[in-house]
PDB file of C-alpha atoms in Angstrom:
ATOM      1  CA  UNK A   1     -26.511   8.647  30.249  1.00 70.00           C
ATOM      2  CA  UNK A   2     -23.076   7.254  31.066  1.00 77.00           C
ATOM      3  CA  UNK A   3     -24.318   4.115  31.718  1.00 82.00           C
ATOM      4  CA  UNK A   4     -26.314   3.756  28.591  1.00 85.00           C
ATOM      5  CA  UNK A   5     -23.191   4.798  26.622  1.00 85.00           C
ATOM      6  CA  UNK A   6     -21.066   2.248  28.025  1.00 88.00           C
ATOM      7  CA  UNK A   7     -23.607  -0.410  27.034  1.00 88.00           C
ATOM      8  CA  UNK A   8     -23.222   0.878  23.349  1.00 89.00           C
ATOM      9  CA  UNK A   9     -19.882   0.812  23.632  1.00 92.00           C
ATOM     10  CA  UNK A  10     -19.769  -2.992  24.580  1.00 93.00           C
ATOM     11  CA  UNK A  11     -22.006  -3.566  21.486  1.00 92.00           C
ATOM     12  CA  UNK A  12     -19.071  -2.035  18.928  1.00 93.00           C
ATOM     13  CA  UNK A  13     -17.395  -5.146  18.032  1.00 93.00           C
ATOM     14  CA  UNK A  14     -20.763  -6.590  17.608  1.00 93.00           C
ATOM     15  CA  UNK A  15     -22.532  -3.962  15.443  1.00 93.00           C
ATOM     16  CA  UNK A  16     -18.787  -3.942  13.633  1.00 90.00           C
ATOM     17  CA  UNK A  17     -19.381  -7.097  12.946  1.00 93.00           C
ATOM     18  CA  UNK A  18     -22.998  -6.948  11.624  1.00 93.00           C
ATOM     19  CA  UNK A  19     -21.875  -3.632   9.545  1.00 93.00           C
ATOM     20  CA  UNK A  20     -19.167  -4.721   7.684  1.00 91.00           C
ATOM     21  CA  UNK A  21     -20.772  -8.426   6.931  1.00 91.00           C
ATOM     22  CA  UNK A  22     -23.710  -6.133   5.699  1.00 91.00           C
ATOM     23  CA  UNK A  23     -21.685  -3.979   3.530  1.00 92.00           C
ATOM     24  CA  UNK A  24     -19.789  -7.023   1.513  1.00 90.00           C
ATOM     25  CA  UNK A  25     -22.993  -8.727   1.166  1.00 88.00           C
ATOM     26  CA  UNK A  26     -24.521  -5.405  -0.442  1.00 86.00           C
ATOM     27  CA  UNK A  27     -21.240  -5.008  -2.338  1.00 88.00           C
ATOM     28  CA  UNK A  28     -21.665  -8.680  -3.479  1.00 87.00           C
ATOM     29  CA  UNK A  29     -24.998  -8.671  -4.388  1.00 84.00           C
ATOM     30  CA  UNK A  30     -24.212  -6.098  -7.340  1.00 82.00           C
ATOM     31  CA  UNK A  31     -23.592  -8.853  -9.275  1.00 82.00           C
ATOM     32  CA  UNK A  32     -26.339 -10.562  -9.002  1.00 77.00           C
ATOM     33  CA  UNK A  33     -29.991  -9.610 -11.052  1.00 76.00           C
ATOM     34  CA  UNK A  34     -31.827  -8.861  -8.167  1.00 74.00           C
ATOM     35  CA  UNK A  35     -35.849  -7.640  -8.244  1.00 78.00           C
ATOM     36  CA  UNK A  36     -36.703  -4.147  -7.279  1.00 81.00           C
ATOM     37  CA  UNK A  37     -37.934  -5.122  -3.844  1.00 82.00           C
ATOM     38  CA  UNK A  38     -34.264  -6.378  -2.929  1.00 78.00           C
ATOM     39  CA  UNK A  39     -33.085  -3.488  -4.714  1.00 80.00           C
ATOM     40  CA  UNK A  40     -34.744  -1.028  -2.334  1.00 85.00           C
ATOM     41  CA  UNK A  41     -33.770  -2.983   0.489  1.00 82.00           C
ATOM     42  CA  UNK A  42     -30.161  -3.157  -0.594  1.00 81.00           C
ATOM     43  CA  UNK A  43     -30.313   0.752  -1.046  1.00 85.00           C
ATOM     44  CA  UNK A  44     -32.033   1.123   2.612  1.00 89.00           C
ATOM     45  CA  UNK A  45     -29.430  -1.420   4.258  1.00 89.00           C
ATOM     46  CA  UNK A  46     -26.353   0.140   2.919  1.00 90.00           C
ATOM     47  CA  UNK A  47     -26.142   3.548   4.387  1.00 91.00           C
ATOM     48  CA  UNK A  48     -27.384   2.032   7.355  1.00 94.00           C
ATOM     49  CA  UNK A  49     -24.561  -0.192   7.909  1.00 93.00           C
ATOM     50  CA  UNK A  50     -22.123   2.843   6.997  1.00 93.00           C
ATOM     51  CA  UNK A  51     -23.706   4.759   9.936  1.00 94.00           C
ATOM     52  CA  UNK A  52     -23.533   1.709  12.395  1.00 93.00           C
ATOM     53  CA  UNK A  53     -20.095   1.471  11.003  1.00 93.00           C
ATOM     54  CA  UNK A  54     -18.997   4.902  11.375  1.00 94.00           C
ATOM     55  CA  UNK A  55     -20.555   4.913  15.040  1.00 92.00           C
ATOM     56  CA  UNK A  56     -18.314   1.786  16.060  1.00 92.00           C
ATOM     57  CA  UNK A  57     -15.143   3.598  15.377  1.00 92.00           C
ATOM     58  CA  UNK A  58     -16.008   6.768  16.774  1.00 91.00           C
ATOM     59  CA  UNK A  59     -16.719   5.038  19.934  1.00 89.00           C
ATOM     60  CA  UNK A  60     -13.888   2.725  19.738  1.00 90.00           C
ATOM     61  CA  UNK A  61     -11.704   5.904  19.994  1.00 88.00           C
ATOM     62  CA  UNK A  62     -13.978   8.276  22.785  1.00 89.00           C
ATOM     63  CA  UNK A  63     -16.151   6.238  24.750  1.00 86.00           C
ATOM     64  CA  UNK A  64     -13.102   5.042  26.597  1.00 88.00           C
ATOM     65  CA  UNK A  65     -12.426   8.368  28.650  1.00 85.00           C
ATOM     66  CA  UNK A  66     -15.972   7.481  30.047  1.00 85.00           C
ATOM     67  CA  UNK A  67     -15.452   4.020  31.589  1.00 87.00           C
ATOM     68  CA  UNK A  68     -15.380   3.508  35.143  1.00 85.00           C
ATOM     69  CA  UNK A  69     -11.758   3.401  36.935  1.00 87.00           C
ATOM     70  CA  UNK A  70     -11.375   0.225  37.936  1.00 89.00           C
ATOM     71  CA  UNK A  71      -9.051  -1.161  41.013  1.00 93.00           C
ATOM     72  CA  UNK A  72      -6.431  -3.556  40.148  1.00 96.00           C
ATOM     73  CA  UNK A  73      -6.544  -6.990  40.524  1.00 97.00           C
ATOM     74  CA  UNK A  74      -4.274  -9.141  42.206  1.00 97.00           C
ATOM     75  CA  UNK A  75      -3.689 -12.832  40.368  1.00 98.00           C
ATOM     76  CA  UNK A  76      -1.888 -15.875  40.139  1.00 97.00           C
ATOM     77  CA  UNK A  77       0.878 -15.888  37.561  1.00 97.00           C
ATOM     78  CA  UNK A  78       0.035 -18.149  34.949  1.00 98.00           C
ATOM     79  CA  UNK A  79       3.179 -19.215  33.977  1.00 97.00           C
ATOM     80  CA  UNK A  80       6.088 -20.797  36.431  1.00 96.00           C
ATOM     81  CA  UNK A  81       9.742 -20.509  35.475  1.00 94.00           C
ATOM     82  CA  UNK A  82      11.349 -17.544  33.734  1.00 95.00           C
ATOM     83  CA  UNK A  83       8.813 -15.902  31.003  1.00 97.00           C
ATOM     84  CA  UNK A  84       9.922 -12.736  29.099  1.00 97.00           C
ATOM     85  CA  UNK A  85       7.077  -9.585  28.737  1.00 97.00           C
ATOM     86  CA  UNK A  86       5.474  -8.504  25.830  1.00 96.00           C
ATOM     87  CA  UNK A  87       3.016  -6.134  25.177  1.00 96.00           C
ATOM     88  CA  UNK A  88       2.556  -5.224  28.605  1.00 97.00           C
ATOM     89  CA  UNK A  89       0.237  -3.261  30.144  1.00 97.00           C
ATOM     90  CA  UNK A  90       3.093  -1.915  32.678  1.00 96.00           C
ATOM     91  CA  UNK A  91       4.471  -0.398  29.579  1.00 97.00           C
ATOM     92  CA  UNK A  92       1.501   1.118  27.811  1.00 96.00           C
ATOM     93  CA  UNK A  93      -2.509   1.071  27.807  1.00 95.00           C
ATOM     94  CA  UNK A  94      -4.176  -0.758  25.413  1.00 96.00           C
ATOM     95  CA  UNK A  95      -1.101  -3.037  26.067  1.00 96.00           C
ATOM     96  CA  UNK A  96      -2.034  -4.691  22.308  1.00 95.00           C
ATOM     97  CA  UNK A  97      -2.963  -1.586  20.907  1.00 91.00           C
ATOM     98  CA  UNK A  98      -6.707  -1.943  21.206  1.00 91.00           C
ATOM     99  CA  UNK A  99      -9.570  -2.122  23.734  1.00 94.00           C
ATOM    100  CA  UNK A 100     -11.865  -5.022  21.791  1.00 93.00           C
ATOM    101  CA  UNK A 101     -12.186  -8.139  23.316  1.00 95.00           C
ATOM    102  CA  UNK A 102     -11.501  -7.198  26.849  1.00 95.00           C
ATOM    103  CA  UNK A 103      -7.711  -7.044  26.182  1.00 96.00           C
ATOM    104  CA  UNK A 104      -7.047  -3.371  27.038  1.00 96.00           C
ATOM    105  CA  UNK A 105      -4.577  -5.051  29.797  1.00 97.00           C
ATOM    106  CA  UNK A 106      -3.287  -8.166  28.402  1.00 98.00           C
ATOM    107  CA  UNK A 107       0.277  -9.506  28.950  1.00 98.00           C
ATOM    108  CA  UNK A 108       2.029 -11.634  26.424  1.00 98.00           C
ATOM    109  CA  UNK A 109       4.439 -14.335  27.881  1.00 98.00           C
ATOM    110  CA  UNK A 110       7.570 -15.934  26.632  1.00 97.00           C
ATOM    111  CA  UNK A 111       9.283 -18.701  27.777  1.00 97.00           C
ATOM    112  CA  UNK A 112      13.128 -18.184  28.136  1.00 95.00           C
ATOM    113  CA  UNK A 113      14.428 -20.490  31.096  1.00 93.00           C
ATOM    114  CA  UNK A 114      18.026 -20.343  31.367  1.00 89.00           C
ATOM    115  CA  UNK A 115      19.020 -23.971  30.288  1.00 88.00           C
ATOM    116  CA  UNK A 116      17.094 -23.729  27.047  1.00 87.00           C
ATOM    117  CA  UNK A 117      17.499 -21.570  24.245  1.00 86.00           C
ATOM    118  CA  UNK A 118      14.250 -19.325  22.994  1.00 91.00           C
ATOM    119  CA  UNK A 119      15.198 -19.450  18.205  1.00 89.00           C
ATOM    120  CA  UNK A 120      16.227 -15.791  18.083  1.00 86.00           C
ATOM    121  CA  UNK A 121      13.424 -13.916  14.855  1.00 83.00           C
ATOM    122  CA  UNK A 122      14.701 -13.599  11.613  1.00 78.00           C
ATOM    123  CA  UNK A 123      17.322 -16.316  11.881  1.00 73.00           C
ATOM    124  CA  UNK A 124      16.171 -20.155  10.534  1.00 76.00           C
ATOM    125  CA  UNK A 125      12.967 -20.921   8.621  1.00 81.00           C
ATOM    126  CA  UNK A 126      10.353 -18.492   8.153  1.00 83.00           C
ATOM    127  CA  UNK A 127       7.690 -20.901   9.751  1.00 87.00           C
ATOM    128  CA  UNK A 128       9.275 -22.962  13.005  1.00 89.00           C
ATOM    129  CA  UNK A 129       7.464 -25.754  14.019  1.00 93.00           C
ATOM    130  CA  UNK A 130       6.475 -24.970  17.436  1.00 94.00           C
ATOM    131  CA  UNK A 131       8.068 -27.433  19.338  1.00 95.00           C
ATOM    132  CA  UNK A 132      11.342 -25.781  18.726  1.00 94.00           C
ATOM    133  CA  UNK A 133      10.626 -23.497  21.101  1.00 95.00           C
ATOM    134  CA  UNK A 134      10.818 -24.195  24.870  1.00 96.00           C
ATOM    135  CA  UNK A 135       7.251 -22.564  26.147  1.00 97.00           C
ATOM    136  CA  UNK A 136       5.545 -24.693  23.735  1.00 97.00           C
ATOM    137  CA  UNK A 137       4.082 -27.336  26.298  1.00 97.00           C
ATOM    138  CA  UNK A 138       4.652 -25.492  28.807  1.00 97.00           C
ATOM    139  CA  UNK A 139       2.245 -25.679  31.889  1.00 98.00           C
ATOM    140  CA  UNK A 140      -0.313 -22.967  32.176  1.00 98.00           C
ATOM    141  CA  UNK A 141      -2.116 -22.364  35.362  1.00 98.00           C
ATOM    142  CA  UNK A 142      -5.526 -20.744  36.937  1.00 98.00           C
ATOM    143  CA  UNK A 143      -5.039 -16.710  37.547  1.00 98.00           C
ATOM    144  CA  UNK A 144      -8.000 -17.448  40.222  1.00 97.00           C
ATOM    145  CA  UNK A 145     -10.092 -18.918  42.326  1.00 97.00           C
ATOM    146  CA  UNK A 146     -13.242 -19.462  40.418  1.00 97.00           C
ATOM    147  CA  UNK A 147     -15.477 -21.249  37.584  1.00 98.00           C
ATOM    148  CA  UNK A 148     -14.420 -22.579  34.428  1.00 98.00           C
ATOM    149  CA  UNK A 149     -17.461 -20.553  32.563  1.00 98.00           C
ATOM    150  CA  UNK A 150     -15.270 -21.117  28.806  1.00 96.00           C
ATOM    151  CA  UNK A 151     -12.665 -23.517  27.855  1.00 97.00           C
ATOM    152  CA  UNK A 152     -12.060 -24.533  24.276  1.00 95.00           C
ATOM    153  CA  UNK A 153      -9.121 -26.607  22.450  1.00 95.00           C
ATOM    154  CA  UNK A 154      -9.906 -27.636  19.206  1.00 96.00           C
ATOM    155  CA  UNK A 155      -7.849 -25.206  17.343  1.00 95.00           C
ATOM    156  CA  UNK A 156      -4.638 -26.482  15.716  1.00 94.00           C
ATOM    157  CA  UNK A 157      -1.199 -25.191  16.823  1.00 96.00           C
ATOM    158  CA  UNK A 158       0.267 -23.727  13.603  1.00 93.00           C
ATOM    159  CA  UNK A 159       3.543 -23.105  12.902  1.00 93.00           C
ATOM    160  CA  UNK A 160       5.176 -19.858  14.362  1.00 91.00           C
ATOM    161  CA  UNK A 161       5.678 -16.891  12.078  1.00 90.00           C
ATOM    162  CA  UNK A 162       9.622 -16.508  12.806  1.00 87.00           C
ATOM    163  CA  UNK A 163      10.748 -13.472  10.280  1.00 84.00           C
ATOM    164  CA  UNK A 164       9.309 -10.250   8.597  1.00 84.00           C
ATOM    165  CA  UNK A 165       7.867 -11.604   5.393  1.00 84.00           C
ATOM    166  CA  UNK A 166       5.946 -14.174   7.560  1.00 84.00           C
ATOM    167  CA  UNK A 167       4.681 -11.802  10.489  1.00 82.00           C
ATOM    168  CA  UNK A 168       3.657  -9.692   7.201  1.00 85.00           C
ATOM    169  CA  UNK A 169       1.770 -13.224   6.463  1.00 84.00           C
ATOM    170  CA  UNK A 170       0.281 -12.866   9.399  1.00 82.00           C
ATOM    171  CA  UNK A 171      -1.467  -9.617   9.319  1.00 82.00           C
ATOM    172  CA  UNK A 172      -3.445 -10.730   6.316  1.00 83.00           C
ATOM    173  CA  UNK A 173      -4.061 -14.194   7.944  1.00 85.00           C
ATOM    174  CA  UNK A 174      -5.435 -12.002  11.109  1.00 80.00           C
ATOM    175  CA  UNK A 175      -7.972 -10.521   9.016  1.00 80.00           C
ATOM    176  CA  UNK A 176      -9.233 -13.860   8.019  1.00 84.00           C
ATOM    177  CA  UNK A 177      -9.178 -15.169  11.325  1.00 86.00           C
ATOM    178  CA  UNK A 178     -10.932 -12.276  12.951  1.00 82.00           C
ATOM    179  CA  UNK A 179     -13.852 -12.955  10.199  1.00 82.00           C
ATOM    180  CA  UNK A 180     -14.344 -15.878  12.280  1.00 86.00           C
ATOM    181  CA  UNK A 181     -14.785 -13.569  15.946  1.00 89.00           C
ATOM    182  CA  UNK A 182     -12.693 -13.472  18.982  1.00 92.00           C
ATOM    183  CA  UNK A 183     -12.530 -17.212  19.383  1.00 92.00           C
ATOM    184  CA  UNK A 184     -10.299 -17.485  16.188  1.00 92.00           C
ATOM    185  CA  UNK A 185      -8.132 -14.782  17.583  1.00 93.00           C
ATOM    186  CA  UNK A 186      -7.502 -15.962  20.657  1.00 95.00           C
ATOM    187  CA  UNK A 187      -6.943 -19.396  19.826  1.00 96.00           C
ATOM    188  CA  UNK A 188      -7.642 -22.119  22.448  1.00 97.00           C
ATOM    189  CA  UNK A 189      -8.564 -20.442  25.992  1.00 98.00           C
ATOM    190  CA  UNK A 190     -10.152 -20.898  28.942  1.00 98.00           C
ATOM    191  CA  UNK A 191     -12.019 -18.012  31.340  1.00 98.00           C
ATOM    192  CA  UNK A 192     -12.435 -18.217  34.592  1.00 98.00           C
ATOM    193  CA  UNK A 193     -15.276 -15.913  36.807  1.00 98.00           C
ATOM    194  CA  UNK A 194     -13.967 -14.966  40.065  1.00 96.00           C
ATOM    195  CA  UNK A 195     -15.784 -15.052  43.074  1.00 90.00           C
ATOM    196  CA  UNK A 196     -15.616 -10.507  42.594  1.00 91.00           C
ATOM    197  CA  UNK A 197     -17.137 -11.042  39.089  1.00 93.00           C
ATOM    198  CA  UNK A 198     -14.144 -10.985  37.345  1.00 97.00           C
ATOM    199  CA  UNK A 199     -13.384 -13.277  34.598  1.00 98.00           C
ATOM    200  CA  UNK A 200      -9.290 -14.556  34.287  1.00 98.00           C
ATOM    201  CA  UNK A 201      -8.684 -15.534  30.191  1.00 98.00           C
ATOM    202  CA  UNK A 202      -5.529 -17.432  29.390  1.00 98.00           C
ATOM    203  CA  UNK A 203      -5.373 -17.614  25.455  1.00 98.00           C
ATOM    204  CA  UNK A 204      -2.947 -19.768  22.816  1.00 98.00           C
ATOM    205  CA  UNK A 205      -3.023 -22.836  24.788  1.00 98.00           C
ATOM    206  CA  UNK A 206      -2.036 -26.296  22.600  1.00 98.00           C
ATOM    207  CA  UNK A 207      -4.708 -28.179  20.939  1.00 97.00           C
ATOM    208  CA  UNK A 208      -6.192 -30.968  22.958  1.00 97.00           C
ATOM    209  CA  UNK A 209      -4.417 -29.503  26.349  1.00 97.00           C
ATOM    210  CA  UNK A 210      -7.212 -28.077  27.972  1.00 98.00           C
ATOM    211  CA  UNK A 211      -7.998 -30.175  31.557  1.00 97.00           C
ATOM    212  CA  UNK A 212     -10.989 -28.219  32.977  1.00 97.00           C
ATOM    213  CA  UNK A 213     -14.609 -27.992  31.747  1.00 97.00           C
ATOM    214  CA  UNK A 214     -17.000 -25.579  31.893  1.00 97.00           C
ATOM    215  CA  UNK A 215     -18.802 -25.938  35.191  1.00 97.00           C
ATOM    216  CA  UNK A 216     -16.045 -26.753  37.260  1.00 97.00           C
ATOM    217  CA  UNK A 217     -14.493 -25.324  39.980  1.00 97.00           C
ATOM    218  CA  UNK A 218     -10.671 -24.831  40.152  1.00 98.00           C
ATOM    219  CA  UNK A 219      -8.411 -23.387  42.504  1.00 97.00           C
ATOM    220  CA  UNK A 220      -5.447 -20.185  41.526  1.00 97.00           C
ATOM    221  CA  UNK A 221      -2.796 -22.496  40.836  1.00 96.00           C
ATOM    222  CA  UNK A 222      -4.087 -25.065  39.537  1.00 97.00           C
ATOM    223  CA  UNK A 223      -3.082 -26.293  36.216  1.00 98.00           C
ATOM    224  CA  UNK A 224      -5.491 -26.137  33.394  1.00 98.00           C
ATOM    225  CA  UNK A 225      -3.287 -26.402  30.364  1.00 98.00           C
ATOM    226  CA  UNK A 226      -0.198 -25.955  28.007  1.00 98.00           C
ATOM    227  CA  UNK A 227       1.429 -23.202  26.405  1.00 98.00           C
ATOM    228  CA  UNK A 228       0.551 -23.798  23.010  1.00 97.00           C
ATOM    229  CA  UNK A 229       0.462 -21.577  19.480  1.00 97.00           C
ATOM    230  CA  UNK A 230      -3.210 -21.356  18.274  1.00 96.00           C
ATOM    231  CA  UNK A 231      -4.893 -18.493  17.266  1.00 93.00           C
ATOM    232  CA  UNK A 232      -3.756 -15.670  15.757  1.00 92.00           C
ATOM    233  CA  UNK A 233       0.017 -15.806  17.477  1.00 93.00           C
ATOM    234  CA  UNK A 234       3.373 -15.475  16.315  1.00 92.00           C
ATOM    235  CA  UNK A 235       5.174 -17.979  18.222  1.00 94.00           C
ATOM    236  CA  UNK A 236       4.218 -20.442  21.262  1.00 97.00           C
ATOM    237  CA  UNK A 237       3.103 -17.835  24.282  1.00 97.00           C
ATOM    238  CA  UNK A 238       0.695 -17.205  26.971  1.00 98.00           C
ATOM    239  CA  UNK A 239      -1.557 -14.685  26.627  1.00 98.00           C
ATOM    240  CA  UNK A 240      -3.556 -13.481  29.891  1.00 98.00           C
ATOM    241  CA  UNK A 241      -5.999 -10.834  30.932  1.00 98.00           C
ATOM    242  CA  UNK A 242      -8.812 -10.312  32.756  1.00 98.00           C
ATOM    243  CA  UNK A 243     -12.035  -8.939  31.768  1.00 97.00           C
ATOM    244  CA  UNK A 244     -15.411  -7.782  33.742  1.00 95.00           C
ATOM    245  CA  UNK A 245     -17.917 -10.495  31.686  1.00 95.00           C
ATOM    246  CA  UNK A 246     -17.354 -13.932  30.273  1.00 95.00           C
ATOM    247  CA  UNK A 247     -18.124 -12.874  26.786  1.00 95.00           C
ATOM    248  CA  UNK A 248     -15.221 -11.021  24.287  1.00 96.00           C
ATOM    249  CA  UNK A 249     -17.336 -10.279  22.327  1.00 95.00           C
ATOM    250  CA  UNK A 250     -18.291  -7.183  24.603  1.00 95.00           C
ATOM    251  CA  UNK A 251     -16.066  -7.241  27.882  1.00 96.00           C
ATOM    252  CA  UNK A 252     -13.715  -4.752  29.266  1.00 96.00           C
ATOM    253  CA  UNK A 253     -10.592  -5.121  29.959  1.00 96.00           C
ATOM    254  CA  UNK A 254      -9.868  -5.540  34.036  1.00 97.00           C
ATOM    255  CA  UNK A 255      -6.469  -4.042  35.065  1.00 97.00           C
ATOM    256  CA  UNK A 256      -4.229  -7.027  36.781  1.00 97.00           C
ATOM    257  CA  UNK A 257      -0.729  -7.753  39.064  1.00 97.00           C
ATOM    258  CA  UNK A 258       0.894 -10.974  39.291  1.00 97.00           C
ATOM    259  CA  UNK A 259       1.328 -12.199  43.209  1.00 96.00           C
ATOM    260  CA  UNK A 260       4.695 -12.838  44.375  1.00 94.00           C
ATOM    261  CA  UNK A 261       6.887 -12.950  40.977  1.00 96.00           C
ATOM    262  CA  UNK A 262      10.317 -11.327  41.143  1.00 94.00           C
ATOM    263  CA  UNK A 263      11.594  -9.197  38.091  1.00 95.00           C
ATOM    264  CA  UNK A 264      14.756  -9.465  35.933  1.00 90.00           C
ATOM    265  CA  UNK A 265      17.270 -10.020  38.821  1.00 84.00           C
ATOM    266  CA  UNK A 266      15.724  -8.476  41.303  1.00 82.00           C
ATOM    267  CA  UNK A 267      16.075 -10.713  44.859  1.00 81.00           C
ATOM    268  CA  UNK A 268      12.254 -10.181  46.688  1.00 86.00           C
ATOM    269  CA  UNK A 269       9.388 -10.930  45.481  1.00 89.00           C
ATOM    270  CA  UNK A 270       6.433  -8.046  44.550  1.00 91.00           C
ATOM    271  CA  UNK A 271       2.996  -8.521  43.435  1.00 93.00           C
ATOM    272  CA  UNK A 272       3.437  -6.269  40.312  1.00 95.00           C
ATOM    273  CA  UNK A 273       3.702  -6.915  36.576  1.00 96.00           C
ATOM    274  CA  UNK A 274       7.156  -7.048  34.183  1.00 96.00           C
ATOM    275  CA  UNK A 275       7.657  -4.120  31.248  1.00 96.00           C
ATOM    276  CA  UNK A 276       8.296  -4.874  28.185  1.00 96.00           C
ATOM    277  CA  UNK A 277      11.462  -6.820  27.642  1.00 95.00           C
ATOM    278  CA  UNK A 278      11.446  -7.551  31.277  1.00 96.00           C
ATOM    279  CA  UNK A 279      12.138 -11.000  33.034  1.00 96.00           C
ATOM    280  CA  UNK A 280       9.753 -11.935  35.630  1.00 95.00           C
ATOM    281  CA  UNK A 281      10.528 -15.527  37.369  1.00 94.00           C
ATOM    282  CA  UNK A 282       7.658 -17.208  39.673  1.00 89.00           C
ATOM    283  CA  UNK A 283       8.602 -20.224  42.117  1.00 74.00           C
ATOM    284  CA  UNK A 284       7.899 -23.685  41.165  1.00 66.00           C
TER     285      UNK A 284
END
């Protein structure tokens, strides 16, 4: 039984998905002069897509306290330098507020090195261009050991969304984005799958940076990228998580530690992850 609920539960940003493009088609087609087979089919398709609907957010919300506990996993850092935390799953779980597309334990990254300073939000132009801030270009490296099983960077950097009215911008142009699926969300990316099964993601990297392909084998470390600001992102950052499947369209989220970083001024090195607002710093 458990196991059979957990595969519907991977299916829910699927069959949300195939609902709602069902409903605005039905919605849509009341304008149109439509025979009375298409009219019973429109009547039969509708509450159907309601229920599918209705089922995808009720498991969205309970099916959770039913997946396995999973160990956590220890990583590479993806970044080098000093990166600020945000949206960290060391703070809270879902560390983005939601389970879909394996991101229950995602870390945002910022660049802030010392010699280079990060344009504070709400001061200067609405819309930066994305060079103006320093992780933009920034080298982004394997998690893992493993195979390159996605990697995709076709998706243009856009300009970052720098003060209220434009992060307000944003959560309307995230709706059309996610129309597209995960890939528009996430931006350019490329997942790894670990020798254990699991599969490292980086997301938001720049358009035409990507230096693996899928098939090959690369080593944690490695560099596979840059930091750019694709998908559906505020401002040039590295997104990372790890997930038990390639696909996001119905992975779970994998909980993760970085190796060997140090946090905010803290002398040793741990294999743990930064808060929110924290520093963490990784060795050249």
């Amino acid at each position: 039984m458990r196991r059979a609920l957990i595969a519907v539960y991977r299916l829910r940003i699927p069959g949300y998905y195939a609902a709602t493009a069902t409903l605005i088609a039905v919605a849509l087609s009341t304008f149109l002069t439509l025979g009375e087979t298409a009219r019973q089919a429109r009547g039969i398709l509708s509450p159907i897509a309601l229920c599918v609907l209705a089922i995808c957010i009720v498991l969205a919300f309970t099916a959770p306290v039913f997946l396995p506990k999973r160990e956590t996993v220890k990583v590479s850092s993806p970044v080098r330098g000093r990166w600020l935390a945000m949206n960290s799953p060391a703070s809270k779980v879902p560390s983005h507020g939601v389970r879909a597309y394996g991101q229950t334990y995602a870390i945002d990254l910022v660049n802030e090195p010392v010699d280079k300073v990060r344009p504070p939000f709400g001061g200067g132009s609405a819309m930066r261009a994305p060079s103006e801030y320093p992780a933009f270009g920034a080298p982004v490296f394997a998690m893992c050991d493993g195979v390159v099983v996605r990697a995709s960077d076709w998706r243009r950097d856009h300009r970052a969304r720098s003060n209220l009215l434009a992060v307000i911008y944003l959560l309307f142009e995230g709706a059309i984005r996610e129309s597209g699926g995960p890939g528009f969300i996430v931006g350019n990316h490329v997942t790894i799958r670990g020798a254990d099964g699991v599969h490292a993601t980086v997301a938001h990297l720049q358009r035409g940076s990507v230096t693996v392909r899928v098939g090959e084998t690369v080593r944690a470390g490695e560099q596979i990228g840059l930091c750019g600001n694709s998908g559906n992102s505020t401002e040039p950052h590295v997104h990372a998580q790890l997930m038990d499947r390639a696909s996001l369209w119905t992975a779970i989220g994998v909980p993760m530690t970085f190796a060997g970083i140090t946090i905010g001024d803290a002398p040793e090195l741990a294999d743990t992850l930064p808060q929110n607002n924290e520093h963490l710093t990784t060795r050249p």
